[in-house]
Amino acid sequence: VHTLEPKAVETLRNGIRAVQLWARIVRKLALLGAGFGEGFCMGNIIKYIKRYGMKQGYNRKDILKLIHYAIIMLHVHDKENN
């Protein structure tokens, strides 16, 4: 039985994380491109507003994610209304 070196294991984990991140990005873009942008963003904004203070306490990351989706929603709004 062969065991992988810790460096090789970390490299594989980083590769898997990169693929998972890319898959999430592709799913988001597909939803935005299919005309679900406003609802998608609003749902995520509400999710992170409700989650703030509940999951992992008052987590700064939740605020940043809320802002992230608000910026995307602003872009969708401008694209659809200009």
mmCIF file of N, CA, C and O in Angstrom:
data_model
loop_
_atom_site.group_PDB
_atom_site.id
_atom_site.type_symbol
_atom_site.label_atom_id
_atom_site.label_comp_id
_atom_site.label_asym_id
_atom_site.label_seq_id
_atom_site.Cartn_x
_atom_site.Cartn_y
_atom_site.Cartn_z
ATOM 1 N N VAL A 1 0.857 -1.173 0.000
ATOM 2 C CA VAL A 1 0.000 0.000 0.000
ATOM 3 C C VAL A 1 0.896 1.226 0.000
ATOM 4 O O VAL A 1 1.804 1.344 0.805
ATOM 5 N N HIS A 2 0.613 2.111 -0.930
ATOM 6 C CA HIS A 2 1.363 3.360 -1.019
ATOM 7 C C HIS A 2 0.631 4.462 -0.264
ATOM 8 O O HIS A 2 -0.592 4.545 -0.323
ATOM 9 N N THR A 3 1.377 5.271 0.415
ATOM 10 C CA THR A 3 0.783 6.439 1.064
ATOM 11 C C THR A 3 1.338 7.687 0.388
ATOM 12 O O THR A 3 2.494 7.711 -0.036
ATOM 13 N N LEU A 4 0.511 8.661 0.271
ATOM 14 C CA LEU A 4 0.916 9.906 -0.363
ATOM 15 C C LEU A 4 1.651 10.791 0.636
ATOM 16 O O LEU A 4 1.334 10.810 1.823
ATOM 17 N N GLU A 5 2.593 11.515 0.133
ATOM 18 C CA GLU A 5 3.297 12.487 0.945
ATOM 19 C C GLU A 5 2.322 13.594 1.336
ATOM 20 O O GLU A 5 1.412 13.918 0.567
ATOM 21 N N PRO A 6 2.497 14.188 2.495
ATOM 22 C CA PRO A 6 1.591 15.269 2.913
ATOM 23 C C PRO A 6 1.485 16.395 1.884
ATOM 24 O O PRO A 6 0.401 16.945 1.668
ATOM 25 N N LYS A 7 2.589 16.732 1.231
ATOM 26 C CA LYS A 7 2.567 17.797 0.222
ATOM 27 C C LYS A 7 1.656 17.400 -0.949
ATOM 28 O O LYS A 7 0.908 18.218 -1.469
ATOM 29 N N ALA A 8 1.721 16.133 -1.361
ATOM 30 C CA ALA A 8 0.881 15.648 -2.460
ATOM 31 C C ALA A 8 -0.592 15.673 -2.065
ATOM 32 O O ALA A 8 -1.458 16.044 -2.860
ATOM 33 N N VAL A 9 -0.883 15.312 -0.830
ATOM 34 C CA VAL A 9 -2.264 15.324 -0.339
ATOM 35 C C VAL A 9 -2.793 16.759 -0.347
ATOM 36 O O VAL A 9 -3.918 17.016 -0.795
ATOM 37 N N GLU A 10 -1.978 17.703 0.121
ATOM 38 C CA GLU A 10 -2.399 19.108 0.135
ATOM 39 C C GLU A 10 -2.620 19.628 -1.276
ATOM 40 O O GLU A 10 -3.582 20.352 -1.541
ATOM 41 N N THR A 11 -1.772 19.251 -2.210
ATOM 42 C CA THR A 11 -1.929 19.656 -3.609
ATOM 43 C C THR A 11 -3.239 19.123 -4.178
ATOM 44 O O THR A 11 -3.968 19.847 -4.861
ATOM 45 N N LEU A 12 -3.554 17.869 -3.892
ATOM 46 C CA LEU A 12 -4.816 17.282 -4.350
ATOM 47 C C LEU A 12 -6.015 17.996 -3.733
ATOM 48 O O LEU A 12 -6.992 18.302 -4.424
ATOM 49 N N ARG A 13 -5.941 18.291 -2.453
ATOM 50 C CA ARG A 13 -7.042 18.999 -1.787
ATOM 51 C C ARG A 13 -7.243 20.383 -2.394
ATOM 52 O O ARG A 13 -8.377 20.810 -2.608
ATOM 53 N N ASN A 14 -6.150 21.080 -2.666
ATOM 54 C CA ASN A 14 -6.258 22.404 -3.283
ATOM 55 C C ASN A 14 -6.884 22.308 -4.670
ATOM 56 O O ASN A 14 -7.680 23.164 -5.054
ATOM 57 N N GLY A 15 -6.528 21.273 -5.423
ATOM 58 C CA GLY A 15 -7.110 21.070 -6.747
ATOM 59 C C GLY A 15 -8.601 20.801 -6.669
ATOM 60 O O GLY A 15 -9.388 21.334 -7.461
ATOM 61 N N ILE A 16 -8.996 19.989 -5.703
ATOM 62 C CA ILE A 16 -10.422 19.687 -5.518
ATOM 63 C C ILE A 16 -11.176 20.951 -5.135
ATOM 64 O O ILE A 16 -12.253 21.238 -5.671
ATOM 65 N N ARG A 17 -10.609 21.759 -4.228
ATOM 66 C CA ARG A 17 -11.253 23.021 -3.837
ATOM 67 C C ARG A 17 -11.418 23.945 -5.040
ATOM 68 O O ARG A 17 -12.440 24.612 -5.184
ATOM 69 N N ALA A 18 -10.398 23.998 -5.892
ATOM 70 C CA ALA A 18 -10.464 24.862 -7.071
ATOM 71 C C ALA A 18 -11.578 24.413 -8.012
ATOM 72 O O ALA A 18 -12.335 25.241 -8.537
ATOM 73 N N VAL A 19 -11.720 23.118 -8.211
ATOM 74 C CA VAL A 19 -12.780 22.585 -9.083
ATOM 75 C C VAL A 19 -14.147 22.876 -8.475
ATOM 76 O O VAL A 19 -15.076 23.284 -9.176
ATOM 77 N N GLN A 20 -14.276 22.710 -7.164
ATOM 78 C CA GLN A 20 -15.554 22.983 -6.503
ATOM 79 C C GLN A 20 -15.911 24.466 -6.603
ATOM 80 O O GLN A 20 -17.068 24.820 -6.849
ATOM 81 N N LEU A 21 -14.924 25.333 -6.435
ATOM 82 C CA LEU A 21 -15.163 26.765 -6.565
ATOM 83 C C LEU A 21 -15.603 27.110 -7.975
ATOM 84 O O LEU A 21 -16.569 27.843 -8.178
ATOM 85 N N TRP A 22 -14.923 26.563 -8.969
ATOM 86 C CA TRP A 22 -15.280 26.814 -10.367
ATOM 87 C C TRP A 22 -16.707 26.342 -10.649
ATOM 88 O O TRP A 22 -17.475 27.025 -11.323
ATOM 89 N N ALA A 23 -17.081 25.186 -10.124
ATOM 90 C CA ALA A 23 -18.442 24.663 -10.332
ATOM 91 C C ALA A 23 -19.479 25.612 -9.735
ATOM 92 O O ALA A 23 -20.526 25.858 -10.346
ATOM 93 N N ARG A 24 -19.202 26.167 -8.543
ATOM 94 C CA ARG A 24 -20.137 27.128 -7.940
ATOM 95 C C ARG A 24 -20.253 28.379 -8.799
ATOM 96 O O ARG A 24 -21.350 28.912 -8.984
ATOM 97 N N ILE A 25 -19.141 28.857 -9.314
ATOM 98 C CA ILE A 25 -19.155 30.050 -10.165
ATOM 99 C C ILE A 25 -19.971 29.793 -11.428
ATOM 100 O O ILE A 25 -20.795 30.617 -11.827
ATOM 101 N N VAL A 26 -19.774 28.649 -12.047
ATOM 102 C CA VAL A 26 -20.511 28.296 -13.268
ATOM 103 C C VAL A 26 -22.006 28.229 -12.988
ATOM 104 O O VAL A 26 -22.819 28.731 -13.769
ATOM 105 N N ARG A 27 -22.397 27.635 -11.857
ATOM 106 C CA ARG A 27 -23.825 27.561 -11.506
ATOM 107 C C ARG A 27 -24.410 28.965 -11.321
ATOM 108 O O ARG A 27 -25.517 29.250 -11.777
ATOM 109 N N LYS A 28 -23.659 29.847 -10.643
ATOM 110 C CA LYS A 28 -24.138 31.222 -10.443
ATOM 111 C C LYS A 28 -24.314 31.930 -11.783
ATOM 112 O O LYS A 28 -25.323 32.587 -12.019
ATOM 113 N N LEU A 29 -23.331 31.794 -12.649
ATOM 114 C CA LEU A 29 -23.407 32.456 -13.951
ATOM 115 C C LEU A 29 -24.571 31.914 -14.776
ATOM 116 O O LEU A 29 -25.238 32.664 -15.480
ATOM 117 N N ALA A 30 -24.816 30.616 -14.685
ATOM 118 C CA ALA A 30 -25.931 30.015 -15.427
ATOM 119 C C ALA A 30 -27.258 30.587 -14.935
ATOM 120 O O ALA A 30 -28.142 30.905 -15.733
ATOM 121 N N LEU A 31 -27.402 30.729 -13.622
ATOM 122 C CA LEU A 31 -28.638 31.302 -13.075
ATOM 123 C C LEU A 31 -28.805 32.753 -13.498
ATOM 124 O O LEU A 31 -29.895 33.182 -13.882
ATOM 125 N N LEU A 32 -27.717 33.514 -13.440
ATOM 126 C CA LEU A 32 -27.799 34.926 -13.833
ATOM 127 C C LEU A 32 -28.120 35.055 -15.318
ATOM 128 O O LEU A 32 -28.945 35.867 -15.714
ATOM 129 N N GLY A 33 -27.484 34.229 -16.146
ATOM 130 C CA GLY A 33 -27.690 34.274 -17.579
ATOM 131 C C GLY A 33 -29.066 33.790 -18.003
ATOM 132 O O GLY A 33 -29.569 34.153 -19.060
ATOM 133 N N ALA A 34 -29.709 32.998 -17.156
ATOM 134 C CA ALA A 34 -31.033 32.463 -17.481
ATOM 135 C C ALA A 34 -32.157 33.404 -17.047
ATOM 136 O O ALA A 34 -33.328 33.060 -17.129
ATOM 137 N N GLY A 35 -31.780 34.588 -16.570
ATOM 138 C CA GLY A 35 -32.797 35.552 -16.184
ATOM 139 C C GLY A 35 -33.262 35.446 -14.745
ATOM 140 O O GLY A 35 -34.241 36.067 -14.357
ATOM 141 N N PHE A 36 -32.566 34.664 -13.936
ATOM 142 C CA PHE A 36 -32.943 34.517 -12.533
ATOM 143 C C PHE A 36 -32.087 35.381 -11.615
ATOM 144 O O PHE A 36 -32.087 35.201 -10.408
ATOM 145 N N GLY A 37 -31.365 36.332 -12.189
ATOM 146 C CA GLY A 37 -30.395 37.117 -11.441
ATOM 147 C C GLY A 37 -30.958 37.843 -10.243
ATOM 148 O O GLY A 37 -30.443 37.739 -9.138
ATOM 149 N N GLU A 38 -32.054 38.594 -10.457
ATOM 150 C CA GLU A 38 -32.607 39.383 -9.365
ATOM 151 C C GLU A 38 -33.088 38.493 -8.219
ATOM 152 O O GLU A 38 -32.737 38.715 -7.067
ATOM 153 N N GLY A 39 -33.866 37.489 -8.534
ATOM 154 C CA GLY A 39 -34.369 36.584 -7.497
ATOM 155 C C GLY A 39 -33.267 35.813 -6.807
ATOM 156 O O GLY A 39 -33.296 35.621 -5.582
ATOM 157 N N PHE A 40 -32.274 35.375 -7.580
ATOM 158 C CA PHE A 40 -31.131 34.650 -7.028
ATOM 159 C C PHE A 40 -30.404 35.525 -6.021
ATOM 160 O O PHE A 40 -30.094 35.095 -4.914
ATOM 161 N N CYS A 41 -30.141 36.765 -6.411
ATOM 162 C CA CYS A 41 -29.415 37.686 -5.528
ATOM 163 C C CYS A 41 -30.236 38.033 -4.291
ATOM 164 O O CYS A 41 -29.712 38.029 -3.178
ATOM 165 N N MET A 42 -31.517 38.324 -4.488
ATOM 166 C CA MET A 42 -32.378 38.668 -3.355
ATOM 167 C C MET A 42 -32.454 37.517 -2.351
ATOM 168 O O MET A 42 -32.391 37.734 -1.140
ATOM 169 N N GLY A 43 -32.568 36.307 -2.863
ATOM 170 C CA GLY A 43 -32.605 35.141 -1.982
ATOM 171 C C GLY A 43 -31.340 35.000 -1.161
ATOM 172 O O GLY A 43 -31.383 34.705 0.041
ATOM 173 N N ASN A 44 -30.199 35.228 -1.790
ATOM 174 C CA ASN A 44 -28.935 35.121 -1.068
ATOM 175 C C ASN A 44 -28.742 36.274 -0.092
ATOM 176 O O ASN A 44 -28.207 36.081 1.002
ATOM 177 N N ILE A 45 -29.189 37.468 -0.455
ATOM 178 C CA ILE A 45 -29.107 38.607 0.470
ATOM 179 C C ILE A 45 -29.926 38.303 1.728
ATOM 180 O O ILE A 45 -29.457 38.472 2.855
ATOM 181 N N ILE A 46 -31.151 37.822 1.536
ATOM 182 C CA ILE A 46 -32.009 37.474 2.673
ATOM 183 C C ILE A 46 -31.372 36.367 3.504
ATOM 184 O O ILE A 46 -31.369 36.420 4.737
ATOM 185 N N LYS A 47 -30.799 35.380 2.840
ATOM 186 C CA LYS A 47 -30.147 34.263 3.537
ATOM 187 C C LYS A 47 -29.058 34.773 4.472
ATOM 188 O O LYS A 47 -28.999 34.375 5.644
ATOM 189 N N TYR A 48 -28.205 35.663 3.978
ATOM 190 C CA TYR A 48 -27.091 36.127 4.800
ATOM 191 C C TYR A 48 -27.527 37.144 5.847
ATOM 192 O O TYR A 48 -26.916 37.234 6.910
ATOM 193 N N ILE A 49 -28.607 37.892 5.594
ATOM 194 C CA ILE A 49 -29.154 38.774 6.632
ATOM 195 C C ILE A 49 -29.675 37.924 7.793
ATOM 196 O O ILE A 49 -29.392 38.204 8.960
ATOM 197 N N LYS A 50 -30.424 36.877 7.462
ATOM 198 C CA LYS A 50 -30.992 36.017 8.497
ATOM 199 C C LYS A 50 -29.913 35.227 9.232
ATOM 200 O O LYS A 50 -30.042 34.956 10.420
ATOM 201 N N ARG A 51 -28.853 34.862 8.518
ATOM 202 C CA ARG A 51 -27.799 34.031 9.093
ATOM 203 C C ARG A 51 -26.879 34.825 10.023
ATOM 204 O O ARG A 51 -26.318 34.275 10.969
ATOM 205 N N TYR A 52 -26.743 36.129 9.773
ATOM 206 C CA TYR A 52 -25.853 36.962 10.575
ATOM 207 C C TYR A 52 -26.278 36.940 12.049
ATOM 208 O O TYR A 52 -27.432 37.181 12.376
ATOM 209 N N GLY A 53 -25.366 36.590 12.893
ATOM 210 C CA GLY A 53 -25.649 36.504 14.321
ATOM 211 C C GLY A 53 -26.137 35.145 14.769
ATOM 212 O O GLY A 53 -26.181 34.854 15.961
ATOM 213 N N MET A 54 -26.508 34.293 13.818
ATOM 214 C CA MET A 54 -27.039 32.974 14.166
ATOM 215 C C MET A 54 -25.974 31.884 13.973
ATOM 216 O O MET A 54 -25.693 31.134 14.879
ATOM 217 N N LYS A 55 -25.411 31.819 12.786
ATOM 218 C CA LYS A 55 -24.427 30.789 12.478
ATOM 219 C C LYS A 55 -23.040 31.377 12.721
ATOM 220 O O LYS A 55 -22.677 32.367 12.109
ATOM 221 N N GLN A 56 -22.300 30.813 13.598
ATOM 222 C CA GLN A 56 -20.956 31.273 13.955
ATOM 223 C C GLN A 56 -20.969 32.694 14.514
ATOM 224 O O GLN A 56 -20.038 33.467 14.305
ATOM 225 N N GLY A 57 -22.047 33.075 15.171
ATOM 226 C CA GLY A 57 -22.120 34.399 15.793
ATOM 227 C C GLY A 57 -22.207 35.522 14.785
ATOM 228 O O GLY A 57 -22.677 35.340 13.670
ATOM 229 N N TYR A 58 -21.760 36.675 15.195
ATOM 230 C CA TYR A 58 -21.787 37.853 14.324
ATOM 231 C C TYR A 58 -20.561 37.798 13.423
ATOM 232 O O TYR A 58 -19.512 38.364 13.736
ATOM 233 N N ASN A 59 -20.744 37.104 12.312
ATOM 234 C CA ASN A 59 -19.649 36.755 11.418
ATOM 235 C C ASN A 59 -19.500 37.803 10.322
ATOM 236 O O ASN A 59 -20.421 38.043 9.538
ATOM 237 N N ARG A 60 -18.326 38.401 10.243
ATOM 238 C CA ARG A 60 -18.029 39.413 9.231
ATOM 239 C C ARG A 60 -18.198 38.850 7.817
ATOM 240 O O ARG A 60 -18.612 39.566 6.896
ATOM 241 N N LYS A 61 -17.901 37.571 7.645
ATOM 242 C CA LYS A 61 -18.019 36.946 6.324
ATOM 243 C C LYS A 61 -19.451 37.013 5.799
ATOM 244 O O LYS A 61 -19.667 37.160 4.604
ATOM 245 N N ASP A 62 -20.425 36.891 6.693
ATOM 246 C CA ASP A 62 -21.825 36.979 6.265
ATOM 247 C C ASP A 62 -22.141 38.368 5.713
ATOM 248 O O ASP A 62 -22.862 38.501 4.732
ATOM 249 N N ILE A 63 -21.586 39.400 6.333
ATOM 250 C CA ILE A 63 -21.796 40.763 5.837
ATOM 251 C C ILE A 63 -21.146 40.931 4.466
ATOM 252 O O ILE A 63 -21.730 41.517 3.552
ATOM 253 N N LEU A 64 -19.941 40.388 4.309
ATOM 254 C CA LEU A 64 -19.253 40.491 3.024
ATOM 255 C C LEU A 64 -20.015 39.757 1.926
ATOM 256 O O LEU A 64 -20.113 40.241 0.790
ATOM 257 N N LYS A 65 -20.590 38.601 2.245
ATOM 258 C CA LYS A 65 -21.367 37.858 1.249
ATOM 259 C C LYS A 65 -22.634 38.613 0.882
ATOM 260 O O LYS A 65 -23.032 38.650 -0.279
ATOM 261 N N LEU A 66 -23.265 39.231 1.860
ATOM 262 C CA LEU A 66 -24.448 40.044 1.611
ATOM 263 C C LEU A 66 -24.097 41.174 0.647
ATOM 264 O O LEU A 66 -24.809 41.422 -0.328
ATOM 265 N N ILE A 67 -22.976 41.849 0.891
ATOM 266 C CA ILE A 67 -22.525 42.939 0.012
ATOM 267 C C ILE A 67 -22.210 42.399 -1.381
ATOM 268 O O ILE A 67 -22.561 43.018 -2.391
ATOM 269 N N HIS A 68 -21.580 41.241 -1.452
ATOM 270 C CA HIS A 68 -21.236 40.600 -2.720
ATOM 271 C C HIS A 68 -22.483 40.417 -3.583
ATOM 272 O O HIS A 68 -22.514 40.811 -4.753
ATOM 273 N N TYR A 69 -23.532 39.858 -2.990
ATOM 274 C CA TYR A 69 -24.756 39.623 -3.752
ATOM 275 C C TYR A 69 -25.489 40.923 -4.069
ATOM 276 O O TYR A 69 -26.142 41.037 -5.104
ATOM 277 N N ALA A 70 -25.377 41.918 -3.194
ATOM 278 C CA ALA A 70 -25.986 43.215 -3.473
ATOM 279 C C ALA A 70 -25.307 43.879 -4.670
ATOM 280 O O ALA A 70 -25.975 44.479 -5.517
ATOM 281 N N ILE A 71 -23.999 43.754 -4.778
ATOM 282 C CA ILE A 71 -23.266 44.320 -5.916
ATOM 283 C C ILE A 71 -23.655 43.607 -7.206
ATOM 284 O O ILE A 71 -23.871 44.243 -8.239
ATOM 285 N N ILE A 72 -23.772 42.283 -7.143
ATOM 286 C CA ILE A 72 -24.200 41.533 -8.333
ATOM 287 C C ILE A 72 -25.606 41.960 -8.722
ATOM 288 O O ILE A 72 -25.905 42.167 -9.902
ATOM 289 N N MET A 73 -26.483 42.149 -7.731
ATOM 290 C CA MET A 73 -27.857 42.559 -8.022
ATOM 291 C C MET A 73 -27.876 43.951 -8.656
ATOM 292 O O MET A 73 -28.667 44.201 -9.576
ATOM 293 N N LEU A 74 -27.009 44.836 -8.199
ATOM 294 C CA LEU A 74 -26.914 46.167 -8.792
ATOM 295 C C LEU A 74 -26.494 46.070 -10.255
ATOM 296 O O LEU A 74 -27.052 46.745 -11.121
ATOM 297 N N HIS A 75 -25.560 45.185 -10.539
ATOM 298 C CA HIS A 75 -25.116 44.966 -11.927
ATOM 299 C C HIS A 75 -26.276 44.436 -12.778
ATOM 300 O O HIS A 75 -26.504 44.914 -13.897
ATOM 301 N N VAL A 76 -27.002 43.457 -12.249
ATOM 302 C CA VAL A 76 -28.148 42.891 -12.976
ATOM 303 C C VAL A 76 -29.191 43.981 -13.212
ATOM 304 O O VAL A 76 -29.720 44.118 -14.327
ATOM 305 N N HIS A 77 -29.469 44.777 -12.202
ATOM 306 C CA HIS A 77 -30.432 45.863 -12.319
ATOM 307 C C HIS A 77 -30.019 46.829 -13.435
ATOM 308 O O HIS A 77 -30.835 47.186 -14.288
ATOM 309 N N ASP A 78 -28.762 47.267 -13.399
ATOM 310 C CA ASP A 78 -28.269 48.219 -14.413
ATOM 311 C C ASP A 78 -28.338 47.623 -15.823
ATOM 312 O O ASP A 78 -28.719 48.298 -16.781
ATOM 313 N N LYS A 79 -28.002 46.345 -15.918
ATOM 314 C CA LYS A 79 -28.012 45.682 -17.230
ATOM 315 C C LYS A 79 -29.433 45.576 -17.780
ATOM 316 O O LYS A 79 -29.650 45.760 -18.975
ATOM 317 N N GLU A 80 -30.393 45.293 -16.906
ATOM 318 C CA GLU A 80 -31.777 45.111 -17.337
ATOM 319 C C GLU A 80 -32.538 46.435 -17.514
ATOM 320 O O GLU A 80 -33.551 46.472 -18.196
ATOM 321 N N ASN A 81 -32.042 47.512 -16.920
ATOM 322 C CA ASN A 81 -32.781 48.774 -16.937
ATOM 323 C C ASN A 81 -32.078 49.882 -17.695
ATOM 324 O O ASN A 81 -32.511 51.030 -17.617
ATOM 325 N N ASN A 82 -31.034 49.565 -18.385
ATOM 326 C CA ASN A 82 -30.336 50.594 -19.177
ATOM 327 C C ASN A 82 -30.300 50.220 -20.645
ATOM 328 O O ASN A 82 -30.376 49.192 -21.087
#
